[in-house]
Amino acid sequence: MSTLAQADPGSLPGLRAGRGAAPEVVFYQLNAKVLERKEDIPEDAKQVVYYSLAIGHHIGVFDCFKPAFRCTTAVFDRVLETLKDNEEAHRKLSGLLRFGEITVDSTHTRPLMAAIEAVLPTAPPDVAAWLDRLRTALDAIRREPAIYLMGRRLS
């Protein structure tokens, strides 16, 4: 049986087997919400907007993302290795390898920030740089809970 057939498609060897380009991991940050309506929403109606965002496409809301940070899967492997002692953070981020995509929202900021703060002082430079970018994005989510990240595995 070939390596491709034996490799778990959710594992990094499975991701890399038989592909031309090495996959990378990209995290996008929500940078706009587009509503299909003519009138602007007043500031005092913000809770209505948040409710609308929660039910999304059913009322014509579209999320617009911009790439926030990216890395090779080799760097992402090292990020996961660095976070291995923090089960919650490791599980959340490794979901990207299992499912190909994850979202990081306000419910994830506290555990991920705690994990980052614990490992950042001793992390290798490439991992520390990536974790610092994640920390900056998490801080933006903490300040504005409607923001979230979408992490995707690209090949």
CSV table of N, CA and C in Angstrom, one decimal:
chain,number,residue,atom,x,y,z
A,1,MET,N,0.9,-1.2,0.0
A,1,MET,CA,0.0,0.0,0.0
A,1,MET,C,0.9,1.2,0.0
A,2,SER,N,0.5,2.2,-0.7
A,2,SER,CA,1.4,3.4,-0.8
A,2,SER,C,1.2,4.3,0.4
A,3,THR,N,2.2,5.2,0.6
A,3,THR,CA,2.2,6.1,1.7
A,3,THR,C,0.9,7.0,1.7
A,4,LEU,N,0.6,7.4,0.5
A,4,LEU,CA,-0.6,8.2,0.3
A,4,LEU,C,-1.9,7.5,0.8
A,5,ALA,N,-2.0,6.3,0.5
A,5,ALA,CA,-3.2,5.5,0.9
A,5,ALA,C,-3.1,5.3,2.4
A,6,GLN,N,-1.9,5.1,3.0
A,6,GLN,CA,-1.8,4.8,4.4
A,6,GLN,C,-2.0,6.1,5.3
A,7,ALA,N,-1.6,7.2,4.7
A,7,ALA,CA,-1.6,8.4,5.5
A,7,ALA,C,-3.0,8.9,5.9
A,8,ASP,N,-3.1,9.3,7.2
A,8,ASP,CA,-4.4,9.8,7.7
A,8,ASP,C,-4.6,11.2,7.0
A,9,PRO,N,-5.7,11.5,6.3
A,9,PRO,CA,-5.8,12.8,5.6
A,9,PRO,C,-5.8,13.9,6.6
A,10,GLY,N,-6.1,13.7,7.9
A,10,GLY,CA,-6.1,14.8,8.8
A,10,GLY,C,-4.8,15.0,9.5
A,11,SER,N,-3.8,14.2,9.2
A,11,SER,CA,-2.5,14.4,9.7
A,11,SER,C,-1.6,15.2,8.7
A,12,LEU,N,-0.5,15.8,9.3
A,12,LEU,CA,0.3,16.5,8.4
A,12,LEU,C,0.9,15.6,7.3
A,13,PRO,N,1.4,14.4,7.6
A,13,PRO,CA,1.9,13.6,6.5
A,13,PRO,C,0.8,13.3,5.5
A,14,GLY,N,-0.4,13.1,5.9
A,14,GLY,CA,-1.6,12.9,5.0
A,14,GLY,C,-1.8,14.2,4.2
A,15,LEU,N,-1.7,15.3,4.8
A,15,LEU,CA,-1.9,16.6,4.0
A,15,LEU,C,-0.8,16.8,2.9
A,16,ARG,N,0.4,16.4,3.3
A,16,ARG,CA,1.5,16.6,2.3
A,16,ARG,C,1.6,15.6,1.3
A,17,ALA,N,1.1,14.4,1.5
A,17,ALA,CA,1.3,13.3,0.6
A,17,ALA,C,0.6,13.5,-0.7
A,18,GLY,N,1.4,13.5,-1.8
A,18,GLY,CA,0.9,13.6,-3.1
A,18,GLY,C,0.5,15.0,-3.5
A,19,ARG,N,0.8,16.0,-2.8
A,19,ARG,CA,0.4,17.4,-3.2
A,19,ARG,C,1.7,18.0,-3.8
A,20,GLY,N,1.4,18.9,-4.7
A,20,GLY,CA,2.5,19.7,-5.3
A,20,GLY,C,3.1,20.7,-4.4
A,21,ALA,N,2.4,21.5,-3.8
A,21,ALA,CA,2.9,22.6,-2.9
A,21,ALA,C,2.6,22.2,-1.5
A,22,ALA,N,3.6,22.6,-0.6
A,22,ALA,CA,3.4,22.4,0.8
A,22,ALA,C,2.3,23.2,1.3
A,23,PRO,N,1.4,22.6,2.1
A,23,PRO,CA,0.2,23.4,2.6
A,23,PRO,C,0.7,24.4,3.6
A,24,GLU,N,-0.1,25.4,3.7
A,24,GLU,CA,0.1,26.5,4.7
A,24,GLU,C,-1.1,26.7,5.5
A,25,VAL,N,-1.0,27.4,6.6
A,25,VAL,CA,-2.1,27.7,7.5
A,25,VAL,C,-2.3,29.2,7.4
A,26,VAL,N,-3.5,29.7,7.2
A,26,VAL,CA,-3.8,31.1,7.1
A,26,VAL,C,-4.9,31.4,8.1
A,27,PHE,N,-4.8,32.5,8.8
A,27,PHE,CA,-5.8,33.0,9.7
A,27,PHE,C,-6.3,34.3,9.1
A,28,TYR,N,-7.6,34.4,8.9
A,28,TYR,CA,-8.3,35.5,8.4
A,28,TYR,C,-9.0,36.2,9.5
A,29,GLN,N,-9.1,37.5,9.5
A,29,GLN,CA,-9.8,38.3,10.5
A,29,GLN,C,-11.0,39.0,9.9
A,30,LEU,N,-12.1,38.9,10.6
A,30,LEU,CA,-13.3,39.6,10.1
A,30,LEU,C,-12.9,41.1,10.1
A,31,ASN,N,-13.2,41.7,9.0
A,31,ASN,CA,-12.9,43.2,9.0
A,31,ASN,C,-14.1,44.0,8.5
A,32,ALA,N,-15.2,43.3,8.2
A,32,ALA,CA,-16.4,44.1,7.8
A,32,ALA,C,-17.6,43.1,7.8
A,33,LYS,N,-18.7,43.7,8.0
A,33,LYS,CA,-20.0,43.0,7.9
A,33,LYS,C,-20.8,43.8,6.9
A,34,VAL,N,-21.3,43.2,5.9
A,34,VAL,CA,-22.1,43.9,4.9
A,34,VAL,C,-23.5,43.4,5.1
A,35,LEU,N,-24.4,44.4,5.2
A,35,LEU,CA,-25.8,44.2,5.4
A,35,LEU,C,-26.5,44.6,4.1
A,36,GLU,N,-27.4,43.8,3.6
A,36,GLU,CA,-28.2,44.1,2.4
A,36,GLU,C,-29.4,45.0,2.8
A,37,ARG,N,-29.0,46.3,3.0
A,37,ARG,CA,-30.1,47.2,3.4
A,37,ARG,C,-29.6,48.6,3.1
A,38,LYS,N,-30.5,49.5,2.8
A,38,LYS,CA,-30.1,50.9,2.4
A,38,LYS,C,-29.7,51.8,3.5
A,39,GLU,N,-30.4,51.7,4.6
A,39,GLU,CA,-30.1,52.6,5.7
A,39,GLU,C,-29.0,52.1,6.6
A,40,ASP,N,-28.3,53.1,7.1
A,40,ASP,CA,-27.2,52.7,8.1
A,40,ASP,C,-27.8,52.4,9.4
A,41,ILE,N,-27.2,51.6,10.2
A,41,ILE,CA,-27.7,51.2,11.5
A,41,ILE,C,-27.1,52.2,12.5
A,42,PRO,N,-28.0,52.8,13.3
A,42,PRO,CA,-27.5,53.8,14.3
A,42,PRO,C,-26.7,53.1,15.4
A,43,GLU,N,-25.8,53.8,16.1
A,43,GLU,CA,-24.9,53.3,17.1
A,43,GLU,C,-25.8,52.6,18.2
A,44,ASP,N,-26.9,53.2,18.6
A,44,ASP,CA,-27.7,52.7,19.7
A,44,ASP,C,-28.4,51.3,19.3
A,45,ALA,N,-28.3,50.9,18.1
A,45,ALA,CA,-28.9,49.7,17.7
A,45,ALA,C,-27.9,48.6,17.5
A,46,LYS,N,-26.8,48.7,18.2
A,46,LYS,CA,-25.7,47.8,18.0
A,46,LYS,C,-26.1,46.3,18.4
A,47,GLN,N,-26.9,46.2,19.5
A,47,GLN,CA,-27.3,44.9,19.9
A,47,GLN,C,-28.2,44.2,18.8
A,48,VAL,N,-29.0,45.0,18.1
A,48,VAL,CA,-29.8,44.4,17.0
A,48,VAL,C,-28.8,43.9,15.9
A,49,VAL,N,-27.8,44.6,15.7
A,49,VAL,CA,-26.8,44.2,14.7
A,49,VAL,C,-26.1,42.9,15.1
A,50,TYR,N,-25.7,42.8,16.4
A,50,TYR,CA,-25.1,41.6,16.9
A,50,TYR,C,-26.1,40.4,16.8
A,51,TYR,N,-27.3,40.6,17.1
A,51,TYR,CA,-28.3,39.5,16.9
A,51,TYR,C,-28.4,39.2,15.4
A,52,SER,N,-28.4,40.2,14.6
A,52,SER,CA,-28.5,39.9,13.1
A,52,SER,C,-27.3,39.1,12.7
A,53,LEU,N,-26.1,39.4,13.2
A,53,LEU,CA,-24.9,38.7,12.8
A,53,LEU,C,-25.0,37.2,13.3
A,54,ALA,N,-25.6,37.0,14.4
A,54,ALA,CA,-25.8,35.7,14.9
A,54,ALA,C,-26.6,34.8,14.0
A,55,ILE,N,-27.6,35.4,13.3
A,55,ILE,CA,-28.4,34.6,12.4
A,55,ILE,C,-28.0,34.7,10.9
A,56,GLY,N,-26.9,35.5,10.7
A,56,GLY,CA,-26.2,35.6,9.5
A,56,GLY,C,-26.9,35.6,8.2
A,57,HIS,N,-26.6,34.7,7.3
A,57,HIS,CA,-27.1,34.7,5.9
A,57,HIS,C,-28.6,34.7,5.8
A,58,HIS,N,-29.3,34.3,6.8
A,58,HIS,CA,-30.8,34.3,6.8
A,58,HIS,C,-31.4,35.6,6.6
A,59,ILE,N,-30.7,36.7,6.9
A,59,ILE,CA,-31.2,38.0,6.8
A,59,ILE,C,-30.3,38.9,5.8
A,60,GLY,N,-29.4,38.3,5.1
A,60,GLY,CA,-28.6,39.0,4.2
A,60,GLY,C,-27.3,39.6,4.7
A,61,VAL,N,-26.7,39.0,5.7
A,61,VAL,CA,-25.4,39.5,6.3
A,61,VAL,C,-24.3,38.6,5.7
A,62,PHE,N,-23.3,39.3,5.2
A,62,PHE,CA,-22.1,38.7,4.6
A,62,PHE,C,-20.9,39.1,5.4
A,63,ASP,N,-20.1,38.1,5.8
A,63,ASP,CA,-18.8,38.4,6.5
A,63,ASP,C,-17.7,38.6,5.5
A,64,CYS,N,-16.9,39.6,5.7
A,64,CYS,CA,-15.8,40.0,4.9
A,64,CYS,C,-14.5,39.8,5.7
A,65,PHE,N,-13.6,39.0,5.2
A,65,PHE,CA,-12.4,38.7,5.9
A,65,PHE,C,-11.2,39.2,5.1
A,66,LYS,N,-10.1,39.5,5.9
A,66,LYS,CA,-8.8,39.8,5.3
A,66,LYS,C,-7.8,38.9,5.9
A,67,PRO,N,-6.8,38.5,5.2
A,67,PRO,CA,-5.7,37.6,5.8
A,67,PRO,C,-5.0,38.4,6.9
A,68,ALA,N,-4.9,37.8,8.0
A,68,ALA,CA,-4.3,38.5,9.1
A,68,ALA,C,-2.8,38.0,9.3
A,69,PHE,N,-2.6,36.7,9.3
A,69,PHE,CA,-1.3,36.1,9.4
A,69,PHE,C,-1.3,34.7,8.8
A,70,ARG,N,-0.2,34.2,8.5
A,70,ARG,CA,0.0,32.9,7.9
A,70,ARG,C,1.3,32.3,8.3
A,71,CYS,N,1.4,31.0,8.1
A,71,CYS,CA,2.7,30.3,8.3
A,71,CYS,C,2.7,29.0,7.5
A,72,THR,N,3.8,28.4,7.4
A,72,THR,CA,3.9,27.1,6.8
A,72,THR,C,3.4,26.1,7.8
A,73,THR,N,3.1,24.9,7.3
A,73,THR,CA,2.6,23.9,8.3
A,73,THR,C,3.7,23.4,9.2
A,74,ALA,N,5.0,23.6,8.8
A,74,ALA,CA,6.1,23.3,9.6
A,74,ALA,C,6.1,24.2,10.9
A,75,VAL,N,5.9,25.5,10.7
A,75,VAL,CA,5.8,26.4,11.8
A,75,VAL,C,4.6,26.1,12.6
A,76,PHE,N,3.5,25.8,12.0
A,76,PHE,CA,2.2,25.4,12.7
A,76,PHE,C,2.4,24.2,13.6
A,77,ASP,N,3.2,23.2,13.0
A,77,ASP,CA,3.5,22.0,13.8
A,77,ASP,C,4.3,22.4,15.1
A,78,ARG,N,5.2,23.3,14.9
A,78,ARG,CA,6.0,23.8,16.1
A,78,ARG,C,5.1,24.6,17.1
A,79,VAL,N,4.1,25.3,16.6
A,79,VAL,CA,3.2,26.0,17.5
A,79,VAL,C,2.5,25.0,18.3
A,80,LEU,N,1.9,24.0,17.6
A,80,LEU,CA,1.2,22.9,18.4
A,80,LEU,C,2.1,22.2,19.4
A,81,GLU,N,3.3,21.9,19.0
A,81,GLU,CA,4.2,21.2,19.9
A,81,GLU,C,4.5,22.1,21.1
A,82,THR,N,4.6,23.4,20.9
A,82,THR,CA,4.9,24.4,22.0
A,82,THR,C,3.7,24.4,22.9
A,83,LEU,N,2.5,24.2,22.4
A,83,LEU,CA,1.3,24.3,23.2
A,83,LEU,C,0.8,23.0,23.7
A,84,LYS,N,1.6,21.9,23.6
A,84,LYS,CA,1.1,20.6,23.9
A,84,LYS,C,0.7,20.4,25.3
A,85,ASP,N,1.3,21.2,26.2
A,85,ASP,CA,1.0,21.0,27.7
A,85,ASP,C,-0.3,21.7,28.1
A,86,ASN,N,-0.9,22.5,27.2
A,86,ASN,CA,-2.1,23.2,27.4
A,86,ASN,C,-3.2,22.5,26.6
A,87,GLU,N,-3.9,21.6,27.2
A,87,GLU,CA,-4.8,20.7,26.4
A,87,GLU,C,-5.9,21.5,25.6
A,88,GLU,N,-6.5,22.5,26.3
A,88,GLU,CA,-7.5,23.3,25.6
A,88,GLU,C,-7.0,24.1,24.4
A,89,ALA,N,-5.9,24.8,24.5
A,89,ALA,CA,-5.4,25.5,23.4
A,89,ALA,C,-4.9,24.6,22.3
A,90,HIS,N,-4.3,23.5,22.7
A,90,HIS,CA,-3.8,22.6,21.7
A,90,HIS,C,-4.9,21.9,20.9
A,91,ARG,N,-6.0,21.6,21.6
A,91,ARG,CA,-7.1,20.9,21.0
A,91,ARG,C,-7.8,21.9,20.0
A,92,LYS,N,-8.0,23.2,20.5
A,92,LYS,CA,-8.6,24.2,19.6
A,92,LYS,C,-7.8,24.3,18.3
A,93,LEU,N,-6.5,24.6,18.4
A,93,LEU,CA,-5.8,24.9,17.2
A,93,LEU,C,-5.5,23.7,16.4
A,94,SER,N,-5.4,22.5,17.0
A,94,SER,CA,-5.2,21.3,16.2
A,94,SER,C,-6.4,20.9,15.4
A,95,GLY,N,-7.6,21.4,15.8
A,95,GLY,CA,-8.8,21.2,15.0
A,95,GLY,C,-8.6,21.6,13.6
A,96,LEU,N,-7.7,22.6,13.3
A,96,LEU,CA,-7.5,23.1,12.0
A,96,LEU,C,-6.9,21.9,11.1
A,97,LEU,N,-6.1,21.1,11.7
A,97,LEU,CA,-5.6,19.9,10.9
A,97,LEU,C,-6.6,18.9,10.7
A,98,ARG,N,-7.5,18.7,11.7
A,98,ARG,CA,-8.5,17.6,11.6
A,98,ARG,C,-9.6,18.0,10.6
A,99,PHE,N,-10.1,19.3,10.7
A,99,PHE,CA,-11.2,19.7,10.0
A,99,PHE,C,-10.9,20.6,8.8
A,100,GLY,N,-9.7,21.1,8.7
A,100,GLY,CA,-9.3,22.0,7.6
A,100,GLY,C,-9.7,23.5,7.8
A,101,GLU,N,-10.5,23.7,8.9
A,101,GLU,CA,-10.9,25.1,9.1
A,101,GLU,C,-11.4,25.2,10.6
A,102,ILE,N,-11.0,26.3,11.2
A,102,ILE,CA,-11.6,26.6,12.6
A,102,ILE,C,-12.0,28.0,12.7
A,103,THR,N,-12.8,28.3,13.6
A,103,THR,CA,-13.1,29.7,14.0
A,103,THR,C,-12.6,29.9,15.4
A,104,VAL,N,-12.2,31.1,15.6
A,104,VAL,CA,-11.7,31.6,17.0
A,104,VAL,C,-12.5,32.8,17.3
A,105,ASP,N,-13.4,32.7,18.3
A,105,ASP,CA,-14.2,33.8,18.7
A,105,ASP,C,-14.0,34.2,20.1
A,106,SER,N,-14.9,35.1,20.6
A,106,SER,CA,-14.7,35.6,22.0
A,106,SER,C,-14.7,34.5,23.1
A,107,THR,N,-15.3,33.4,22.8
A,107,THR,CA,-15.3,32.3,23.8
A,107,THR,C,-13.9,31.6,23.9
A,108,HIS,N,-13.0,31.9,23.0
A,108,HIS,CA,-11.7,31.2,22.9
A,108,HIS,C,-10.6,32.1,23.4
A,109,THR,N,-10.9,33.4,23.6
A,109,THR,CA,-9.8,34.4,23.9
A,109,THR,C,-9.1,34.1,25.2
A,110,ARG,N,-9.8,33.9,26.2
A,110,ARG,CA,-9.2,33.7,27.6
A,110,ARG,C,-8.3,32.4,27.6
A,111,PRO,N,-8.8,31.3,27.2
A,111,PRO,CA,-7.8,30.1,27.3
A,111,PRO,C,-6.7,30.2,26.3
A,112,LEU,N,-6.9,30.7,25.1
A,112,LEU,CA,-5.8,30.9,24.2
A,112,LEU,C,-4.7,31.9,24.7
A,113,MET,N,-5.2,33.0,25.2
A,113,MET,CA,-4.3,34.1,25.7
A,113,MET,C,-3.5,33.5,26.9
A,114,ALA,N,-4.1,32.8,27.8
A,114,ALA,CA,-3.4,32.2,28.9
A,114,ALA,C,-2.3,31.2,28.4
A,115,ALA,N,-2.6,30.4,27.5
A,115,ALA,CA,-1.7,29.5,26.9
A,115,ALA,C,-0.5,30.2,26.3
A,116,ILE,N,-0.8,31.2,25.5
A,116,ILE,CA,0.2,32.0,24.8
A,116,ILE,C,1.2,32.7,25.8
A,117,GLU,N,0.6,33.3,26.8
A,117,GLU,CA,1.4,34.0,27.9
A,117,GLU,C,2.3,33.0,28.6
A,118,ALA,N,1.8,31.7,28.8
A,118,ALA,CA,2.6,30.7,29.5
A,118,ALA,C,3.8,30.3,28.7
A,119,VAL,N,3.7,30.2,27.3
A,119,VAL,CA,4.8,29.6,26.5
A,119,VAL,C,5.6,30.6,25.8
A,120,LEU,N,5.1,31.8,25.6
A,120,LEU,CA,5.8,32.9,24.8
A,120,LEU,C,7.3,33.1,25.3
A,121,PRO,N,7.6,33.2,26.5
A,121,PRO,CA,8.9,33.5,26.9
A,121,PRO,C,10.0,32.5,26.5
A,122,THR,N,9.6,31.3,26.3
A,122,THR,CA,10.5,30.2,26.0
A,122,THR,C,10.3,29.6,24.6
A,123,ALA,N,9.4,30.2,23.8
A,123,ALA,CA,9.1,29.7,22.5
A,123,ALA,C,10.2,30.0,21.5
A,124,PRO,N,10.4,29.2,20.5
A,124,PRO,CA,11.4,29.5,19.5
A,124,PRO,C,11.0,30.7,18.7
A,125,PRO,N,11.9,31.5,18.1
A,125,PRO,CA,11.5,32.8,17.5
A,125,PRO,C,10.4,32.7,16.5
A,126,ASP,N,10.4,31.7,15.6
A,126,ASP,CA,9.3,31.7,14.6
A,126,ASP,C,8.0,31.4,15.2
A,127,VAL,N,8.0,30.5,16.2
A,127,VAL,CA,6.7,30.2,17.0
A,127,VAL,C,6.3,31.4,17.8
A,128,ALA,N,7.2,32.1,18.4
A,128,ALA,CA,6.9,33.3,19.2
A,128,ALA,C,6.3,34.4,18.3
A,129,ALA,N,6.9,34.6,17.1
A,129,ALA,CA,6.3,35.6,16.2
A,129,ALA,C,4.9,35.2,15.8
A,130,TRP,N,4.6,34.0,15.5
A,130,TRP,CA,3.3,33.6,15.2
A,130,TRP,C,2.3,33.7,16.4
A,131,LEU,N,2.7,33.3,17.5
A,131,LEU,CA,1.9,33.4,18.7
A,131,LEU,C,1.6,34.9,19.1
A,132,ASP,N,2.6,35.7,18.8
A,132,ASP,CA,2.4,37.2,19.1
A,132,ASP,C,1.3,37.7,18.1
A,133,ARG,N,1.3,37.3,16.9
A,133,ARG,CA,0.3,37.8,15.9
A,133,ARG,C,-1.1,37.2,16.4
A,134,LEU,N,-1.1,36.0,16.8
A,134,LEU,CA,-2.4,35.5,17.3
A,134,LEU,C,-2.8,36.2,18.6
A,135,ARG,N,-1.9,36.6,19.4
A,135,ARG,CA,-2.2,37.3,20.7
A,135,ARG,C,-2.8,38.7,20.3
A,136,THR,N,-2.2,39.4,19.3
A,136,THR,CA,-2.8,40.7,18.8
A,136,THR,C,-4.2,40.5,18.3
A,137,ALA,N,-4.4,39.5,17.5
A,137,ALA,CA,-5.8,39.2,17.0
A,137,ALA,C,-6.8,38.9,18.1
A,138,LEU,N,-6.3,38.1,19.1
A,138,LEU,CA,-7.2,37.8,20.2
A,138,LEU,C,-7.5,39.0,21.0
A,139,ASP,N,-6.6,39.9,21.2
A,139,ASP,CA,-6.8,41.2,21.9
A,139,ASP,C,-7.9,42.0,21.2
A,140,ALA,N,-7.8,42.0,19.8
A,140,ALA,CA,-8.9,42.7,19.1
A,140,ALA,C,-10.3,42.1,19.3
A,141,ILE,N,-10.3,40.8,19.4
A,141,ILE,CA,-11.6,40.1,19.7
A,141,ILE,C,-12.1,40.4,21.1
A,142,ARG,N,-11.1,40.5,22.0
A,142,ARG,CA,-11.5,40.8,23.4
A,142,ARG,C,-12.1,42.2,23.5
A,143,ARG,N,-11.5,43.2,22.7
A,143,ARG,CA,-12.1,44.5,22.7
A,143,ARG,C,-13.4,44.7,21.9
A,144,GLU,N,-13.6,43.8,20.9
A,144,GLU,CA,-14.8,43.9,20.1
A,144,GLU,C,-15.2,42.5,19.8
A,145,PRO,N,-16.2,41.9,20.6
A,145,PRO,CA,-16.5,40.5,20.5
A,145,PRO,C,-17.2,40.1,19.2
A,146,ALA,N,-17.6,41.0,18.4
A,146,ALA,CA,-18.2,40.7,17.1
A,146,ALA,C,-17.1,40.2,16.1
A,147,ILE,N,-15.9,40.6,16.4
A,147,ILE,CA,-14.8,40.1,15.5
A,147,ILE,C,-14.4,38.7,15.8
A,148,TYR,N,-14.0,38.0,14.8
A,148,TYR,CA,-13.5,36.6,15.0
A,148,TYR,C,-12.5,36.3,13.9
A,149,LEU,N,-11.8,35.2,14.1
A,149,LEU,CA,-10.8,34.7,13.2
A,149,LEU,C,-11.3,33.4,12.5
A,150,MET,N,-10.9,33.2,11.3
A,150,MET,CA,-11.2,31.9,10.6
A,150,MET,C,-9.8,31.4,10.2
A,151,GLY,N,-9.4,30.3,10.7
A,151,GLY,CA,-8.2,29.6,10.3
A,151,GLY,C,-8.4,28.6,9.3
A,152,ARG,N,-7.6,28.5,8.2
A,152,ARG,CA,-7.9,27.6,7.2
A,152,ARG,C,-6.5,26.9,6.8
A,153,ARG,N,-6.6,25.7,6.4
A,153,ARG,CA,-5.5,25.0,5.9
A,153,ARG,C,-5.6,25.1,4.3
A,154,LEU,N,-4.5,25.6,3.7
A,154,LEU,CA,-4.5,25.8,2.3
A,154,LEU,C,-3.4,24.9,1.7
A,155,SER,N,-3.7,24.4,0.5
A,155,SER,CA,-2.6,23.5,-0.1
A,155,SER,C,-2.2,24.1,-1.4
